[in-house]
């Protein structure tokens, strides 16, 4: 009997056709709403749908494999049971609902991140409590689910006569089932070998085109396998001596002496001039604060009056860039001063996220109380384990008495509550005569964009615009209260974003979408001025240690931006797959499969072209990323304090 006329094949074919229809409609809607960014010719549209079909069919091979196995093993006597027909109808209803749910979820995910499902969606699944609450507060979930259920039931009812005819069709014989099973296993094996997560996404060109051609569910499951990528296996390398020499040239400063015996190591003794200054540090990492929202950066909506005023009173870096697209990337770069190695951030590499020579460890060895203060619950994104294992004690929402929390949403307490806890911690340390590093992570500037009522003139929960203005308001209130404290005159305040509000673009690494503000504010201690050198989050820790005039043994990859003899400006930016170095004019990008590209005039026309490892800009990029991956893998970034400094024991939480 012909395979395609069998009951099993016809049932699978019906489901697969419905799935393919949903995929094509989803891809078409996304394309129509992003025609300008995709910049497709007629041939490009055909290629997009052709590549999309490969992704779609590959996903269906995996997704329908369990059902295909069941249908091939189901005996004829069971197949003919009346209740089995009802079971097939229920399976069809569930399948249609799942298709519709996936399409809607993809649309909402794209609306927030500008990409198909990726490792971010995997993270969201892991931290389900926060994410579910965030979704419930952001979207009309229950009416939406009810509507999808009704559509699924109606669709199944319309298909019921067809399902009955399929159920009555002839079944495959057992030999035919064996041949079909062997063919299915072969098809799955071939798809694993031929179609990978980066097909064709690492091939350069317009990133929107690759995302539109992709398949969200396929990328979601592929992200489980590829949340950490081995640099030596997937990325271009330099000869070891060239990599080592180039890397040391990059991180070297006149006051640094290398002490690592491994040529690829960056451990060096830093001798900062002058007497050490045990000033207090309050380092505020602000959720999703893109520089573009500031009025002083050109936004006309007056969302940041406090930050715009603060800029005039601070050392402000106007060419400062985030290293990545996620909070954990920002925290990793600020705390460890390491470039974004491929895959997930070190913060989330459970079992290998602790024991580093972090900013908190360095200051703890100098007698500081190093505290990570988080507005949410620190188990999210593995933050508690990361900070507790790298020299900090942790104060998060779970540590704060309920009566001291006035407002919460899905992600945690409001910024005002976080700042109130910070003032409390600073008061306690000051009373004990102990210098402090209070490293904060805010949450209010995040969907669902909710905050206490009556603070600003934009209603809570109405969008990013209100969240940015509330974030600015809370910072203004915090500084007003801090100025009344006796410890204020001895305290340096740093405000920096963890990442921008959106990093997607037609390029894999659109540089302008990584631009964030950096304020260093300490009246009477630091002169207000603007610094225009190109820098990134990995430069913050060594700059703060230099500001304090402290000698230390460094494993930091960043520059002390206060020194006039620092190396040429550069920003290291990336996502979980693509790694870049921007020198203020051009951008080098390293991608899986050893792909190397340049974007000349990266902030302007951004002309993409292939490049070689011998290109000086590319060589710098490879040295940073190859070196960071090597040093992390060989444990060359471990905390090894000088014997002259007693190490404070940090309790594990």
Short mmCIF file of C-alpha atoms in Angstrom, two decimals, residues 8 68-80 84 171-172 174 177:
data_model
loop_
_atom_site.label_atom_id
_atom_site.label_comp_id
_atom_site.label_asym_id
_atom_site.label_seq_id
_atom_site.Cartn_x
_atom_site.Cartn_y
_atom_site.Cartn_z
CA UNK A 8 -0.89 7.14 9.96
CA UNK A 68 4.82 9.26 14.61
CA UNK A 69 6.37 6.56 16.80
CA UNK A 70 3.07 6.02 18.59
CA UNK A 71 1.09 5.82 15.35
CA UNK A 72 3.54 3.32 13.84
CA UNK A 73 3.40 1.08 16.91
CA UNK A 74 -0.37 1.33 17.47
CA UNK A 75 -1.96 -2.08 16.64
CA UNK A 76 -5.01 -2.28 14.37
CA UNK A 77 -7.36 -3.51 17.12
CA UNK A 78 -6.57 -0.43 19.22
CA UNK A 79 -6.76 1.93 16.25
CA UNK A 80 -10.35 0.87 15.50
CA UNK A 84 -9.22 6.03 20.05
CA UNK A 171 -3.16 1.00 8.14
CA UNK A 172 0.41 0.15 7.20
CA UNK A 174 4.16 -4.21 10.13
CA UNK A 177 5.89 0.32 9.54
#
